[in-house]
mmCIF file with all atom_site columns, C-alpha atoms in Angstrom:
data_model
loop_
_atom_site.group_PDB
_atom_site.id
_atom_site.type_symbol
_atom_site.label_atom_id
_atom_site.label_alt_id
_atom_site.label_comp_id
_atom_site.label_asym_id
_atom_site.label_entity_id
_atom_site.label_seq_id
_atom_site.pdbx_PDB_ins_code
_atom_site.Cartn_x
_atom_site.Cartn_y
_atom_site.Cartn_z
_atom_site.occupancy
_atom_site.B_iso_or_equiv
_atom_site.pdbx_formal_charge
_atom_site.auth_seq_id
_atom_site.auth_comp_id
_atom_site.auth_asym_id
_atom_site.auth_atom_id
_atom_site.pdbx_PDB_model_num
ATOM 1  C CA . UNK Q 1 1  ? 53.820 118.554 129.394 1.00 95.00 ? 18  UNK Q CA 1
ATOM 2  C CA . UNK Q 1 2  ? 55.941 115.628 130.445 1.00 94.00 ? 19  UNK Q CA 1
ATOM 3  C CA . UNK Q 1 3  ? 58.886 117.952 131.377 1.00 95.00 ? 20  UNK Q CA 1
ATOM 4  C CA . UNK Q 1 4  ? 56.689 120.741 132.962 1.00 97.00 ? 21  UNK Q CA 1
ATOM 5  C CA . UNK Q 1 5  ? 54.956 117.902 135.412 1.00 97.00 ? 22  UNK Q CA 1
ATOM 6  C CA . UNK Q 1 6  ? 58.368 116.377 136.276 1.00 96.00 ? 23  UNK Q CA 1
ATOM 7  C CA . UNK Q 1 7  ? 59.732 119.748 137.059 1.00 96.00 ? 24  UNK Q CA 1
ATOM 8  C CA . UNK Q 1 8  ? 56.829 120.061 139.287 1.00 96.00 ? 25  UNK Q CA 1
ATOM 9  C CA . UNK Q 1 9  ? 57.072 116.898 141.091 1.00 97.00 ? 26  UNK Q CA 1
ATOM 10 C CA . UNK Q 1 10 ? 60.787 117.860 141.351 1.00 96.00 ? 27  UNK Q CA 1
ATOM 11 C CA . UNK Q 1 11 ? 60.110 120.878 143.817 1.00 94.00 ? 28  UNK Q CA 1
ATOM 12 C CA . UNK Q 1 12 ? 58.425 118.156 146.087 1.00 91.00 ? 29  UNK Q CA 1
ATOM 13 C CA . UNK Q 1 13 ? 61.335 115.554 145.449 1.00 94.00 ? 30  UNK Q CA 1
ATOM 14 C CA . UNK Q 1 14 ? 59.367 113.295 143.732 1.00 95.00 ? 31  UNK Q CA 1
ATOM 15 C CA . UNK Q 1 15 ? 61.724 111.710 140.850 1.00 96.00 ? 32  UNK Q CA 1
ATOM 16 C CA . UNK Q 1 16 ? 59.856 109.235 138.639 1.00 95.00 ? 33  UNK Q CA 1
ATOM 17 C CA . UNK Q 1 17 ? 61.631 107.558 136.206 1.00 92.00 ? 34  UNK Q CA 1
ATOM 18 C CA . UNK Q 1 18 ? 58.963 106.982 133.470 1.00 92.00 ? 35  UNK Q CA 1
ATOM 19 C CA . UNK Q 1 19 ? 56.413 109.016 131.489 1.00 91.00 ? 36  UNK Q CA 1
ATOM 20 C CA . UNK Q 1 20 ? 52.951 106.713 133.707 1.00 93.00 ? 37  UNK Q CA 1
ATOM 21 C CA . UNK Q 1 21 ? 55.102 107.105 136.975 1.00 96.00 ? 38  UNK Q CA 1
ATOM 22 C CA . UNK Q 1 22 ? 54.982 111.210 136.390 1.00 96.00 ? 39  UNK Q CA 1
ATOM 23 C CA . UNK Q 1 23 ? 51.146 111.160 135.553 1.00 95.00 ? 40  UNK Q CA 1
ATOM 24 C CA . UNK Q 1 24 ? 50.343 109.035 138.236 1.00 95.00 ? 41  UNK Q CA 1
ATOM 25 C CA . UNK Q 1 25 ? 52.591 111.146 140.532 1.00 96.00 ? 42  UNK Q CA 1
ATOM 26 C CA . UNK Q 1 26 ? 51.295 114.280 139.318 1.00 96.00 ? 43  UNK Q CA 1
ATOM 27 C CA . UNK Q 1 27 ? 47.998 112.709 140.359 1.00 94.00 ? 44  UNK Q CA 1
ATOM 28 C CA . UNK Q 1 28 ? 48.767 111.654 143.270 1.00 94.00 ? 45  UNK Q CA 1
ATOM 29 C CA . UNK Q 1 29 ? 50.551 114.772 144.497 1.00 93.00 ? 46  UNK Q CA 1
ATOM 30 C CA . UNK Q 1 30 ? 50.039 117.800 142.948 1.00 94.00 ? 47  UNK Q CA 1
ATOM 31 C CA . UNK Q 1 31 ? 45.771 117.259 142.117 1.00 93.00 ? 48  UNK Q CA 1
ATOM 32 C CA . UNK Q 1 32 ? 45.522 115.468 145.407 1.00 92.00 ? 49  UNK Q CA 1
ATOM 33 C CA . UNK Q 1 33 ? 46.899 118.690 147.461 1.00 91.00 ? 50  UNK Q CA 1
ATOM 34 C CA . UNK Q 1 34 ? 44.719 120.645 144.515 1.00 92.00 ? 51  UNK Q CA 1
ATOM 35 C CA . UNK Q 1 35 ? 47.404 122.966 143.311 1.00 92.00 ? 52  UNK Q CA 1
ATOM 36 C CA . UNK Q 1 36 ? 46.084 122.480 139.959 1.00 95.00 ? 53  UNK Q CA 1
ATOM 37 C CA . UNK Q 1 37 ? 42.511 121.966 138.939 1.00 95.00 ? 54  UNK Q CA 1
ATOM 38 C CA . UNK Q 1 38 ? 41.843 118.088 137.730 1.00 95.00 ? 55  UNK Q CA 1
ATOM 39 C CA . UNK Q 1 39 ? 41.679 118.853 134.268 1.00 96.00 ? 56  UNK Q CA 1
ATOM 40 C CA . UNK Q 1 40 ? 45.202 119.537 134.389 1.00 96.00 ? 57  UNK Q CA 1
ATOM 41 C CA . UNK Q 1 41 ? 45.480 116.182 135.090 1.00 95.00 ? 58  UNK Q CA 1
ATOM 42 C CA . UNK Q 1 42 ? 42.990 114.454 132.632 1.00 95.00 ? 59  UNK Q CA 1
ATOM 43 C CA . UNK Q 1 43 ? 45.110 116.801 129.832 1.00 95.00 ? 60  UNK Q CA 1
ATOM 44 C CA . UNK Q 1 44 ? 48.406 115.183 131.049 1.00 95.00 ? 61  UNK Q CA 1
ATOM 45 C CA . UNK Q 1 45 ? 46.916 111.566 131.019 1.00 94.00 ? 62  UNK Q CA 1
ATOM 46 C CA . UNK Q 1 46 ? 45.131 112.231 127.442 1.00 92.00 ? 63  UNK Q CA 1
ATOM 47 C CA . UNK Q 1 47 ? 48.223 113.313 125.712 1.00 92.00 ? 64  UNK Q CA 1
ATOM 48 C CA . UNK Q 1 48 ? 49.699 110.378 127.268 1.00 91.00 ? 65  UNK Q CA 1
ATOM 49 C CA . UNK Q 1 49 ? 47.986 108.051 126.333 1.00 88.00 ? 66  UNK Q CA 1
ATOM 50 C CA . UNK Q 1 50 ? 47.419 109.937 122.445 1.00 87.00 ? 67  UNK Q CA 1
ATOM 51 C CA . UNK Q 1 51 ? 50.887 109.906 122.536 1.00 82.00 ? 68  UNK Q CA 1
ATOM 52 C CA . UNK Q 1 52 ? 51.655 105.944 123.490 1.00 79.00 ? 69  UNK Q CA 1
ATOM 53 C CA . UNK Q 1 53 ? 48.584 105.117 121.164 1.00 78.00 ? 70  UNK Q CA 1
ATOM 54 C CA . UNK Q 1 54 ? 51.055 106.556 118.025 1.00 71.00 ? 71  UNK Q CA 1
ATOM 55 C CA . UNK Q 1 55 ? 54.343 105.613 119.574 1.00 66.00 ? 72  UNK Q CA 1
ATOM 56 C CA . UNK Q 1 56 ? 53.474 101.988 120.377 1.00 67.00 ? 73  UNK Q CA 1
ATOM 57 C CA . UNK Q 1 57 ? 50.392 100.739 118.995 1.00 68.00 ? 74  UNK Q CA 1
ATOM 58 C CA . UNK Q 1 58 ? 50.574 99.724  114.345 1.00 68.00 ? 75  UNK Q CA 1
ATOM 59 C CA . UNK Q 1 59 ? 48.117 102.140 112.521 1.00 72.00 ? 76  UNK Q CA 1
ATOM 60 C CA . UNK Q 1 60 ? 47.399 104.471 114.934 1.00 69.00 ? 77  UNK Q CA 1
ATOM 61 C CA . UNK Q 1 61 ? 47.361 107.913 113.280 1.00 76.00 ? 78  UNK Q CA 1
ATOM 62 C CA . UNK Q 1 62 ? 46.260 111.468 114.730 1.00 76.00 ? 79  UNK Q CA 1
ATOM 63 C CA . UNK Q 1 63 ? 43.594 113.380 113.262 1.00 85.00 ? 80  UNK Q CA 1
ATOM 64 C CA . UNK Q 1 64 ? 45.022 117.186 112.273 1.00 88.00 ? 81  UNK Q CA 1
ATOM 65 C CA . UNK Q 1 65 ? 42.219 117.985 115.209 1.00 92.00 ? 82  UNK Q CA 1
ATOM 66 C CA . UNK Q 1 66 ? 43.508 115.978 118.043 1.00 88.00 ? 83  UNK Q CA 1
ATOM 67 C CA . UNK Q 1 67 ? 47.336 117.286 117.358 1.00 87.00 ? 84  UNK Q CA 1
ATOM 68 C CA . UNK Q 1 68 ? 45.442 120.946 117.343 1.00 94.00 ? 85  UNK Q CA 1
ATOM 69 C CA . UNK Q 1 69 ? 43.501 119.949 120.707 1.00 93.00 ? 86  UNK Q CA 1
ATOM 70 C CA . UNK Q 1 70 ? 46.637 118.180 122.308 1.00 92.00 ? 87  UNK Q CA 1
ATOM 71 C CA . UNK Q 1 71 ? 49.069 121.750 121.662 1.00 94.00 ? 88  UNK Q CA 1
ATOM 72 C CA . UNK Q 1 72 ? 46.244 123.512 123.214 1.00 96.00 ? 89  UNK Q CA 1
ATOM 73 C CA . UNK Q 1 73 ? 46.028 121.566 126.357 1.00 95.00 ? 90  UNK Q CA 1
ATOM 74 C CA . UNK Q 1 74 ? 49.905 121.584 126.679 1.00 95.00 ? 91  UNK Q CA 1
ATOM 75 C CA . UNK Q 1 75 ? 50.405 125.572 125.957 1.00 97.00 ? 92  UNK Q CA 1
ATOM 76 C CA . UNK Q 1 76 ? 47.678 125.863 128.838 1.00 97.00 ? 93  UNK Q CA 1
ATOM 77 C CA . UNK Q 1 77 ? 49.135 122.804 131.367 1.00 97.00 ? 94  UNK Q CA 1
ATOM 78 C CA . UNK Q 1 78 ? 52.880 124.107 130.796 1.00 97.00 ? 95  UNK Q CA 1
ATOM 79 C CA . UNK Q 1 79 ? 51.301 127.763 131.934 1.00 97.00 ? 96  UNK Q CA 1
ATOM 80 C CA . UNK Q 1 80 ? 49.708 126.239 134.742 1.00 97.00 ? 97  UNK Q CA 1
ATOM 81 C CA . UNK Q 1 81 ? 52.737 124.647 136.043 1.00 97.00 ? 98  UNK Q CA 1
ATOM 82 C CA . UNK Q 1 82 ? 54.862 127.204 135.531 1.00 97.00 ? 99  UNK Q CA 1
ATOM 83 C CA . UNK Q 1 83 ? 52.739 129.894 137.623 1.00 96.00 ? 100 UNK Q CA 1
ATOM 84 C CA . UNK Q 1 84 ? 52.354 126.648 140.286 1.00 96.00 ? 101 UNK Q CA 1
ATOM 85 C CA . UNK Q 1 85 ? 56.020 126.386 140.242 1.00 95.00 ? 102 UNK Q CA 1
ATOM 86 C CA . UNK Q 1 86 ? 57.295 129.946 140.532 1.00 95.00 ? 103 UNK Q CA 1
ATOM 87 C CA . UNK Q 1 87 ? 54.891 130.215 143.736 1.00 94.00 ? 104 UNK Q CA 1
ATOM 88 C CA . UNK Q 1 88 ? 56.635 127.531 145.420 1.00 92.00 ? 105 UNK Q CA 1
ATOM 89 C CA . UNK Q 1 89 ? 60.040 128.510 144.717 1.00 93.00 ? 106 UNK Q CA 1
ATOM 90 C CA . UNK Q 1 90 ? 59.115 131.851 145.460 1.00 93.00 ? 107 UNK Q CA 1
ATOM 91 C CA . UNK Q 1 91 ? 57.901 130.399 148.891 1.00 89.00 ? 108 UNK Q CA 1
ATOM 92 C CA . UNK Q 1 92 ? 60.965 128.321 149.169 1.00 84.00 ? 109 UNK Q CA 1
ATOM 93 C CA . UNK Q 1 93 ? 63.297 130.629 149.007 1.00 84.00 ? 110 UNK Q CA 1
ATOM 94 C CA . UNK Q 1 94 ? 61.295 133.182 151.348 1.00 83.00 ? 111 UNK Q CA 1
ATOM 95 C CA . UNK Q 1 95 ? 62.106 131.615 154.249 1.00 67.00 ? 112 UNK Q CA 1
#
């Protein structure tokens, strides 16, 4: 998901350097000009955040279920983007 969104931001020239600078970006720009619905970006901050929770924080573990829910979000968002993303290029590079 991280990857997809700062692909995304790319094609606008947005470059953030860490994983909360490309959700808030993401927010800011690409839900903002609603190119994506905003559960795109409640999935991106959710995984975040699941994902600093068992990075950062001492006896944090996933349920099974919450891995499960977290792929599904991410199969969806990286779909998402990528149909988002071929559009622009495609508009891009029509001119």
């Amino acid at each position: 998901m991280f990857h997809a969104a700062r692909a995304l931001l790319y094609l606008y020239g947005i470059q953030p350097r860490t994983h909360e600078g490309v959700v808030r970006e993401f927010s800011r720009i690409i839900i903002e000009e609603k190119l994506v619905d905003k559960k795109f970006g409640r999935s991106l901050r959710q995984v975040f955040e699941m994902r600093e929770s068992s990075d950062y924080r001492v006896g944090v573990i996933l349920e099974e279920e919450d891995a499960k829910d977290a792929l599904e979000k991410a199969k969806e968002f990286v779909e998402q983007v990528k149909k988002v993303s071929e559009k622009i290029i495609a508009e891009k590079f029509s001119q």
